[in-house]
Coordinates of C-alpha atoms in Angstrom, one line a residue:
M1 CA 0.0 0.0 0.0
P2 CA 1.5 3.4 -1.0
A3 CA 2.4 5.6 1.9
A4 CA 1.2 9.2 1.5
I5 CA 1.6 12.3 3.6
R6 CA -1.0 14.9 3.1
H7 CA -0.7 18.5 4.1
S8 CA -3.2 21.2 3.4
G9 CA -3.7 24.6 4.8
T10 CA -4.4 28.2 4.0
Q11 CA -1.9 31.0 3.7
S12 CA -2.9 34.6 3.7
S13 CA -1.9 38.1 4.3
P14 CA -2.6 39.5 7.8
G15 CA -6.2 40.4 8.3
A16 CA -7.4 38.9 5.0
V17 CA -9.2 35.9 6.4
P18 CA -10.9 35.0 9.6
H19 CA -8.8 33.9 12.6
R20 CA -10.3 30.4 12.3
S21 CA -8.5 29.8 8.9
R22 CA -5.1 30.9 10.4
G23 CA -5.7 28.3 13.1
L24 CA -6.2 25.6 10.5
L25 CA -2.9 26.5 8.9
I26 CA -1.1 26.3 12.2
S27 CA -2.8 23.0 13.0
A28 CA -1.9 21.5 9.6
S29 CA 1.7 22.8 10.0
L30 CA 2.0 21.2 13.4
A31 CA 0.6 17.9 12.2
L32 CA 3.1 17.9 9.3
A33 CA 6.0 18.8 11.6
C34 CA 5.0 15.9 13.9
L35 CA 4.9 13.5 11.0
L36 CA 8.3 14.5 9.6
T37 CA 10.0 14.5 13.0
L38 CA 8.9 11.1 14.3
P39 CA 11.7 9.2 16.0
P40 CA 13.4 6.6 13.8
H41 CA 12.1 3.7 15.8
S42 CA 8.4 4.7 15.1
V43 CA 8.9 4.6 11.3
Q44 CA 9.4 1.1 10.1
A45 CA 12.1 0.8 7.5
E46 CA 11.2 -1.6 4.8
I47 CA 12.8 -2.8 1.6
R48 CA 10.1 -3.3 -0.9
T49 CA 10.4 -5.1 -4.2
I50 CA 8.1 -3.7 -6.8
T51 CA 7.4 -4.4 -10.5
A52 CA 6.9 -1.2 -12.4
F53 CA 6.2 -0.5 -16.1
G54 CA 7.1 2.4 -18.4
E55 CA 6.8 3.0 -22.1
H56 CA 7.9 5.5 -24.6
R57 CA 6.9 6.2 -28.2
L58 CA 9.9 6.9 -30.4
S59 CA 9.9 10.0 -32.5
D60 CA 11.6 10.1 -35.9
R61 CA 14.8 11.5 -34.4
E62 CA 15.1 9.2 -31.4
T63 CA 17.2 6.1 -31.1
R64 CA 16.1 2.8 -29.5
E65 CA 18.6 3.4 -26.7
Q66 CA 17.1 6.8 -25.9
G67 CA 13.6 5.2 -25.9
V68 CA 14.8 2.5 -23.5
R69 CA 16.3 5.1 -21.2
L70 CA 13.1 7.2 -21.2
A71 CA 10.8 4.2 -20.6
T72 CA 13.1 3.0 -17.8
E73 CA 13.0 6.4 -16.1
Q74 CA 9.2 6.4 -16.3
A75 CA 9.1 2.9 -14.8
K76 CA 11.4 4.1 -11.9
K77 CA 9.2 7.1 -11.3
H78 CA 6.1 4.8 -11.1
A79 CA 7.9 2.6 -8.6
L80 CA 8.8 5.5 -6.3
E81 CA 5.2 6.9 -6.6
E82 CA 3.9 3.6 -5.5
V83 CA 6.1 3.6 -2.4
A84 CA 5.7 7.2 -1.2
T85 CA 4.3 10.5 -2.4
Y86 CA 4.1 13.8 -0.5
L87 CA 1.1 15.9 -1.5
E88 CA 0.8 19.6 -0.6
S89 CA -2.2 21.8 -1.2
I90 CA -1.6 25.5 -1.1
T91 CA -4.5 28.0 -1.2
V92 CA -3.7 31.7 -0.8
V93 CA -6.6 34.0 0.1
R94 CA -6.3 37.8 -0.1
D95 CA -9.2 40.1 0.6
L96 CA -11.6 37.1 0.6
D97 CA -10.5 36.2 -3.0
V98 CA -8.6 33.0 -3.8
T99 CA -5.4 34.3 -5.5
Q100 CA -3.5 31.0 -5.7
D101 CA -4.7 27.4 -5.5
E102 CA -2.3 24.7 -6.4
I103 CA -1.4 21.1 -5.5
R104 CA 2.2 19.9 -5.5
S105 CA 3.4 16.4 -5.4
Y106 CA 6.9 15.2 -4.5
T107 CA 8.5 11.8 -4.7
A108 CA 12.2 11.0 -4.4
G109 CA 14.4 8.1 -3.5
V110 CA 16.9 5.5 -4.7
V111 CA 15.7 2.7 -6.9
I112 CA 17.8 -0.5 -7.2
V113 CA 17.0 -2.3 -10.5
Q114 CA 17.1 -6.1 -10.0
A115 CA 15.7 -7.1 -13.4
Q116 CA 14.7 -5.3 -16.6
K117 CA 12.8 -6.6 -19.6
V118 CA 12.5 -4.5 -22.7
K119 CA 10.0 -5.0 -25.5
T120 CA 9.8 -3.1 -28.8
E121 CA 6.4 -3.1 -30.4
L122 CA 4.8 -1.6 -33.4
E123 CA 1.5 0.1 -32.7
G124 CA 0.1 1.5 -36.0
E125 CA 3.0 3.5 -37.4
D126 CA 4.6 4.1 -33.9
I127 CA 7.5 2.2 -32.4
V128 CA 6.8 1.8 -28.7
I129 CA 9.5 0.8 -26.2
K130 CA 8.0 -1.0 -23.2
V131 CA 10.1 -1.6 -20.1
S132 CA 9.2 -3.8 -17.1
L133 CA 11.4 -3.4 -14.0
S134 CA 11.7 -5.4 -10.8
V135 CA 13.2 -2.9 -8.3
Q136 CA 14.0 -2.6 -4.7
V137 CA 13.1 0.6 -2.8
D138 CA 14.0 1.5 0.8
T139 CA 10.9 3.2 2.2
E140 CA 12.9 5.0 4.9
E141 CA 15.3 6.4 2.3
V142 CA 12.4 7.6 0.2
A143 CA 10.9 9.4 3.2
R144 CA 14.2 11.0 4.0
A145 CA 14.7 12.0 0.3
I146 CA 11.2 13.6 0.1
T147 CA 11.9 15.6 3.3
L148 CA 15.2 16.9 1.8
L149 CA 13.5 17.7 -1.5
K150 CA 10.7 19.6 0.3
Q151 CA 13.2 21.5 2.5
S152 CA 15.2 22.4 -0.7
E153 CA 12.0 23.7 -2.3
D154 CA 11.2 25.8 0.8
A155 CA 14.7 27.2 0.8
R156 CA 14.4 28.1 -2.9
T157 CA 11.1 29.9 -2.3
E158 CA 12.5 31.7 0.7
L159 CA 15.6 32.7 -1.3
V160 CA 13.4 34.2 -4.1
A161 CA 11.4 36.2 -1.5
L162 CA 14.6 37.5 0.1
K163 CA 16.0 38.5 -3.3
H164 CA 12.8 40.5 -4.0
E165 CA 13.0 42.1 -0.5
L166 CA 16.7 43.0 -1.1
V167 CA 15.8 44.7 -4.4
H168 CA 13.1 46.7 -2.6
V169 CA 15.4 47.8 0.2
Q170 CA 18.1 48.8 -2.4
E171 CA 15.6 50.9 -4.2
E172 CA 14.5 52.6 -0.9
L173 CA 18.2 53.2 -0.1
E174 CA 18.7 54.9 -3.5
R175 CA 15.7 57.1 -3.0
A176 CA 16.8 58.1 0.4
N177 CA 20.3 58.9 -0.9
R178 CA 18.9 61.0 -3.7
A179 CA 16.7 62.9 -1.2
L180 CA 19.6 63.4 1.1
K181 CA 21.8 64.6 -1.7
A182 CA 19.0 67.0 -2.9
T183 CA 18.6 68.5 0.6
T184 CA 22.3 69.0 1.1
S185 CA 22.7 70.7 -2.3

C-alpha cells in the first residue's frame, strides 16, 4: 500500500481571512512537523520489491537506446510513486478572494534495479518501447529524500522572497540617498 503524507492549509496576508483559517494553517503545519520528525524507531524501514512499467513512443529522431532510457526512467518514477508520495495543497486568500490554489506532489528516492525486460512493439506506425522493471526501494530512504526535497523547495522559495526584498530595500536606499543629496545641495 503506498504511503502518502498529506498537508493542506491556507496561507494569507494578515487580516485577510478570519482567525479560524489561520488556526487551520497552524494545526496543519504542526501535524506535518510531527509526521516529519517522528523518532526513527516509530517509522518502520522496509525494503520493498516492486514491479513497475514504463513506455515511450519513439519520434523520428530518437534512437532505440534513448527510448529504453526514457521508458526506464518512467518505470522508476512509477515505482517511487507507489512507495511514497508527498502531497501539498496551497491556497492563498487575499481580501476574501482566492489568489492561488495549487497542488504539488513530491517523490524522491533511490531505486535499485534487479531485473529489466525491454520489448519493442509496433502500434500502428509508432514504435513503442515497453520496459518492465523489478526494483527494490527502501521506504525509509524515500521518506528522507522527500523531506530533503521539500526543504530544498522551501529554501528556494525563501531565497526568491529574500531577493525581492533586497531589491526593494536597495531601491529605498537609492531614493533616500537621492533625497539626502538633494537636501544638502
